[in-house]
Amino acid sequence: MKLTFSKFVRSACVGLMMASSGVTPVNAQGAAVRDANAGRLGLVSESSVGTAVQIGDQIARTLDGRSKLRVVQYLSTGSQKNLRDLMNFRFADVAVINSDVLISERLRHPDDERLKNVKFIARAFTSELHVLVREDSTFDTVYDLSGRNVAIGETGSGTSLTSRLVMRALKVSPRAVELPMTDSIQALKRGELDAVFMLYGKPNGFLRSLKPEDGLRLLEVPLSEELGAIYRPAEFTGDDYPALVSDKLTQSLAVDVVFAIEEGQRMGLDDREKIGNFVREIKANEQVLRSGPGHHPKWAEFSFDVEVPHWERASLVAEVLEGAPKAEADGPNIFDVMKTLNEE
């Protein structure tokens, strides 16, 4: 490759400038890498059509550079996968998790100490259970779906878990299959399915885009006393989904969705500081997040104060927002010790 005289001079000048300042190209590259990763906070959300990914994107853009934070969003197949990622994926600092997912896992694995360390820093929003059927079907409520072909979302998704829990609690026994949302909708239109369950914060953009000619409607989901111990009442109106709801309300239920962390001995001092900055900056910019142009209406449900049934709030939240003194560690965290070995 030929090097023109002007390029040669330009390259030589850059080299001289870097040499005179004590900065070599290798050192400059290393500094750029450090700067790009400083303050990186991994936020695990969900699929590209869900509410959480929009919330995460708005957080990333609003908090970028504040307290040296750089929020990087990772997408997954759903809430159950998010919990596993929070405990195992090295880049997962905060995860968006449906409250019933952790409750279910703790009941199934009561001796798992790590699950006990999963705590929430804030209620992000609620996700409503949408049950779609064809307009010409004779179904009135989910009780009518026993023995029917029903799609309950993808494996590992929050939709899959919540759908199965709700149907079991209501003693509804359909023939359930796990399918992605878009595939399920097409199968429902073709008559291959009788209903499709979806767990999204309303109003979901995809569902709002459906037209009357699609021939679909939302089915009622009753909130029994048993389900009320975990879920909240919800309803859909024609304002939410003009093509899916008639002139009356459609009752359903909703699950709390939280920003969760794993707060325990595995959390190093650097991680604790970074997540503390995340909490502090969200609180400082809460009004911007609620009312920013194009921001999701679900921000109206965000709260550091709402209690989430059967979840424990992370102690870090009180330390950051209330100025509570930080607890002294019994000894150095082994992960922090490892980080300092190469500095000696």
XYZ file of C-alpha atoms in Angstrom:
344
model
C 0.000 0.000 0.000
C 1.439 3.387 -1.012
C 1.893 6.091 1.622
C 1.562 9.580 0.171
C 3.871 12.328 1.362
C 1.009 14.221 3.055
C -0.145 11.103 4.904
C 3.466 10.421 5.930
C 3.850 13.928 7.353
C 0.485 13.718 9.129
C 1.382 10.338 10.666
C 4.803 11.574 11.727
C 3.319 14.654 13.386
C 0.798 12.591 15.318
C 3.556 10.269 16.459
C 5.754 13.165 17.577
C 2.880 14.796 19.467
C 2.025 11.572 21.278
C 5.673 10.869 22.039
C 6.269 14.395 23.405
C 3.236 14.029 25.678
C 4.342 10.622 26.904
C 1.391 8.858 25.224
C 2.125 5.994 22.866
C -0.438 4.614 20.392
C -0.720 1.463 22.531
C -1.303 3.497 25.697
C -3.876 5.666 23.921
C -5.733 2.568 22.768
C -5.690 1.158 26.282
C -7.068 4.423 27.667
C -9.844 4.393 25.073
C -10.776 0.857 26.083
C -10.835 1.822 29.760
C -12.926 4.927 29.077
C -15.420 2.945 26.977
C -15.922 0.404 29.770
C -15.759 2.698 32.791
C -19.102 2.847 34.527
C -20.618 0.204 32.261
C -23.792 -1.156 33.794
C -25.455 -4.156 32.172
C -29.259 -4.015 32.171
C -30.955 -7.267 31.117
C -34.436 -6.617 29.712
C -36.488 -8.633 27.212
C -37.495 -9.016 23.575
C -37.599 -6.051 21.219
C -41.417 -5.861 21.265
C -41.816 -5.736 25.048
C -42.270 -2.824 27.426
C -39.015 -3.401 29.328
C -36.796 -2.831 26.301
C -38.384 0.583 25.732
C -37.981 1.480 29.406
C -34.365 0.310 29.296
C -33.611 2.316 26.175
C -35.020 5.471 27.752
C -32.922 4.899 30.879
C -29.772 4.370 28.811
C -30.256 7.579 26.840
C -31.226 9.694 29.847
C -28.456 8.501 32.163
C -25.661 8.325 29.578
C -22.558 9.966 31.036
C -24.148 10.891 34.364
C -21.986 9.733 37.285
C -19.826 8.238 34.520
C -22.559 5.672 33.874
C -22.954 3.864 30.602
C -26.064 1.672 30.663
C -25.778 -1.197 28.161
C -28.964 -3.132 27.516
C -28.970 -6.886 26.860
C -32.051 -8.538 25.365
C -33.297 -11.971 26.369
C -36.214 -14.299 25.724
C -37.985 -13.338 28.928
C -38.196 -12.885 32.664
C -37.233 -16.411 33.710
C -34.071 -16.147 31.618
C -33.381 -12.718 33.134
C -33.274 -14.161 36.639
C -30.760 -16.801 35.575
C -28.701 -14.162 33.770
C -28.668 -11.934 36.850
C -27.046 -14.740 38.822
C -24.757 -16.114 36.104
C -24.126 -13.690 33.210
C -20.968 -11.720 34.023
C -22.272 -8.510 32.424
C -25.668 -8.538 34.181
C -25.750 -5.914 36.940
C -29.482 -5.161 36.957
C -32.287 -7.290 35.520
C -35.925 -6.602 34.730
C -37.843 -9.445 36.405
C -41.526 -10.222 36.877
C -42.245 -10.618 40.584
C -43.858 -14.055 40.252
C -40.706 -15.500 38.678
C -38.578 -15.148 41.812
C -41.436 -16.276 44.076
C -41.849 -19.431 42.005
C -38.113 -20.184 41.919
C -37.751 -19.760 45.681
C -40.625 -22.160 46.321
C -39.103 -24.736 43.976
C -35.538 -24.275 45.312
C -35.869 -23.286 48.994
C -32.229 -24.104 49.779
C -30.716 -21.930 47.030
C -28.903 -19.210 48.992
C -28.290 -17.094 45.908
C -32.020 -16.725 45.274
C -32.296 -15.225 48.760
C -29.892 -12.480 47.693
C -32.021 -11.387 44.719
C -33.733 -8.176 45.805
C -35.450 -5.270 44.108
C -34.398 -1.639 43.918
C -37.665 -0.269 42.481
C -40.983 -1.310 40.981
C -40.537 -0.521 37.304
C -44.119 -1.004 36.077
C -46.823 -3.650 35.854
C -47.368 -6.062 32.974
C -50.951 -6.988 32.114
C -51.999 -10.450 30.992
C -53.514 -10.168 27.501
C -55.515 -13.154 26.233
C -56.414 -12.878 22.555
C -59.124 -14.907 20.820
C -60.864 -14.597 17.459
C -63.748 -12.152 17.338
C -66.182 -14.845 16.188
C -65.318 -17.271 19.022
C -67.883 -18.102 21.710
C -65.435 -17.741 24.603
C -66.339 -15.305 27.403
C -63.561 -15.927 29.950
C -60.437 -18.071 30.282
C -62.609 -20.696 32.017
C -63.845 -21.569 28.516
C -60.349 -22.549 27.321
C -60.088 -25.997 28.933
C -59.222 -28.547 26.271
C -58.457 -25.794 23.726
C -55.221 -25.048 21.851
C -53.533 -22.131 23.585
C -50.157 -20.429 23.004
C -48.393 -19.264 26.162
C -45.282 -17.479 24.872
C -41.714 -18.657 24.453
C -39.859 -21.052 26.738
C -38.289 -19.094 29.601
C -40.549 -16.092 29.181
C -42.594 -14.369 31.850
C -45.675 -15.017 29.746
C -45.099 -18.772 29.912
C -44.764 -18.855 33.691
C -47.632 -16.476 34.480
C -49.979 -18.191 32.009
C -49.343 -21.602 33.518
C -49.708 -20.315 37.088
C -52.953 -18.474 36.318
C -54.544 -21.391 34.482
C -53.571 -23.861 37.187
C -54.941 -21.591 39.928
C -58.212 -21.183 38.004
C -58.339 -24.916 37.248
C -58.277 -24.341 33.495
C -56.629 -27.151 31.520
C -55.923 -26.206 27.889
C -53.520 -27.835 25.459
C -50.708 -25.322 25.912
C -47.871 -24.755 23.428
C -44.916 -22.363 23.705
C -44.567 -20.132 20.631
C -43.205 -16.650 19.830
C -45.813 -13.901 19.739
C -45.844 -13.197 15.991
C -46.111 -16.903 15.142
C -48.931 -17.280 17.672
C -50.958 -14.411 16.238
C -50.759 -15.816 12.727
C -51.724 -19.302 13.957
C -54.679 -17.782 15.837
C -55.902 -16.020 12.709
C -55.625 -19.256 10.711
C -57.711 -21.115 13.284
C -54.845 -23.355 14.407
C -55.012 -21.865 17.911
C -57.990 -20.911 20.054
C -56.232 -18.318 22.216
C -52.904 -16.575 22.715
C -51.569 -15.431 26.095
C -49.252 -12.395 26.197
C -47.788 -10.582 29.194
C -46.957 -6.977 28.300
C -47.306 -3.561 29.830
C -50.265 -1.818 28.242
C -50.594 -0.354 25.766
C -48.367 -2.683 23.772
C -47.413 -1.153 20.422
C -47.837 -4.353 18.424
C -51.296 -5.052 19.812
C -52.340 -1.436 19.244
C -51.337 -1.819 15.604
C -53.926 -4.575 15.054
C -56.940 -3.551 12.958
C -60.646 -4.476 13.249
C -60.257 -6.537 10.078
C -57.777 -8.780 11.933
C -60.844 -10.181 13.678
C -59.415 -10.502 17.189
C -60.518 -9.444 20.690
C -59.346 -9.640 24.294
C -60.761 -12.246 26.652
C -61.601 -11.639 30.311
C -59.305 -13.045 33.012
C -60.833 -13.086 36.524
C -58.663 -12.261 39.544
C -59.456 -14.930 42.121
C -58.672 -14.517 45.815
C -55.806 -16.974 45.436
C -54.280 -15.049 42.541
C -54.774 -11.751 44.400
C -51.972 -12.723 46.795
C -49.446 -12.106 44.010
C -51.172 -10.263 41.162
C -52.981 -6.944 40.862
C -56.342 -6.227 39.183
C -56.152 -4.781 35.674
C -58.506 -3.812 32.876
C -58.409 -2.962 29.190
C -60.461 -0.258 27.501
C -61.108 0.877 23.973
C -58.565 3.648 24.541
C -55.908 1.004 25.184
C -56.794 -1.160 22.187
C -59.489 0.261 19.883
C -59.585 -2.860 17.687
C -59.585 -5.393 20.528
C -62.019 -4.046 23.145
C -65.686 -3.251 22.616
C -67.614 -0.575 24.480
C -67.202 -2.368 27.820
C -64.135 -2.974 30.000
C -62.252 -6.244 29.786
C -61.010 -7.396 33.186
C -57.614 -9.022 33.623
C -54.688 -9.120 36.036
C -51.190 -7.661 36.195
C -47.834 -8.641 37.674
C -45.316 -6.258 39.245
C -42.116 -5.887 37.215
C -39.009 -4.860 39.147
C -35.435 -3.748 38.656
C -33.562 -6.485 40.521
C -29.990 -7.006 41.688
C -28.122 -9.793 43.451
C -27.046 -8.218 46.709
C -24.543 -10.380 48.562
C -20.903 -11.274 49.014
C -20.500 -11.628 45.267
C -21.153 -7.904 44.883
C -17.792 -6.123 44.967
C -17.283 -2.550 46.131
C -16.984 -1.323 42.539
C -20.264 -3.015 41.608
C -21.979 -1.590 44.664
C -20.797 1.912 43.799
C -21.892 1.565 40.177
C -25.365 0.305 41.067
C -25.598 3.008 43.728
C -24.931 5.605 41.029
C -27.624 3.977 38.894
C -30.171 4.302 41.719
C -29.109 7.866 42.494
C -29.311 9.028 38.881
C -32.694 7.435 38.228
C -34.030 9.208 41.316
C -32.491 12.517 40.233
C -33.926 12.163 36.714
C -37.232 10.554 37.630
C -39.320 13.446 36.337
C -37.423 13.488 33.035
C -38.012 9.757 32.630
C -41.710 10.143 33.419
C -42.395 13.019 31.053
C -39.704 12.837 28.365
C -40.910 13.125 24.763
C -41.958 9.715 23.517
C -41.319 8.031 26.855
C -43.523 5.050 27.661
C -46.682 5.826 29.690
C -45.702 2.990 32.036
C -43.234 5.389 33.657
C -46.262 6.633 35.614
C -46.093 3.360 37.581
C -42.386 3.535 38.420
C -41.748 3.819 42.159
C -39.009 3.452 44.742
C -41.710 3.325 47.433
C -44.211 0.688 46.269
C -43.875 -2.565 48.181
C -43.759 -5.699 46.031
C -45.359 -8.732 47.722
C -42.901 -11.468 48.755
C -39.861 -9.438 47.634
C -37.243 -7.728 49.794
C -35.954 -4.274 48.900
C -32.170 -4.040 48.483
C -30.471 -2.315 51.436
C -28.455 -0.306 48.932
C -31.578 1.722 48.065
C -31.883 3.113 51.597
C -28.157 3.799 51.722
C -28.272 5.824 48.533
C -31.616 7.606 48.834
C -31.873 8.082 52.591
C -28.230 8.602 53.425
C -28.137 5.592 55.739
C -24.608 4.578 56.800
C -23.123 1.783 54.782
C -22.652 -1.512 56.588
C -19.064 -2.439 57.341
C -17.970 -5.674 55.724
C -16.639 -8.450 57.967
C -13.551 -8.609 55.826
C -12.277 -7.893 52.312
C -14.418 -9.288 49.510
C -12.448 -12.056 47.781
C -13.264 -10.574 44.364
C -11.828 -7.196 45.396
C -8.702 -8.969 46.676
C -8.332 -10.660 43.303
C -8.549 -7.319 41.521
C -5.615 -5.898 43.525
C -3.226 -8.815 43.055
C -1.748 -7.415 39.844
C -1.277 -3.979 41.362
C 1.471 -5.123 43.770
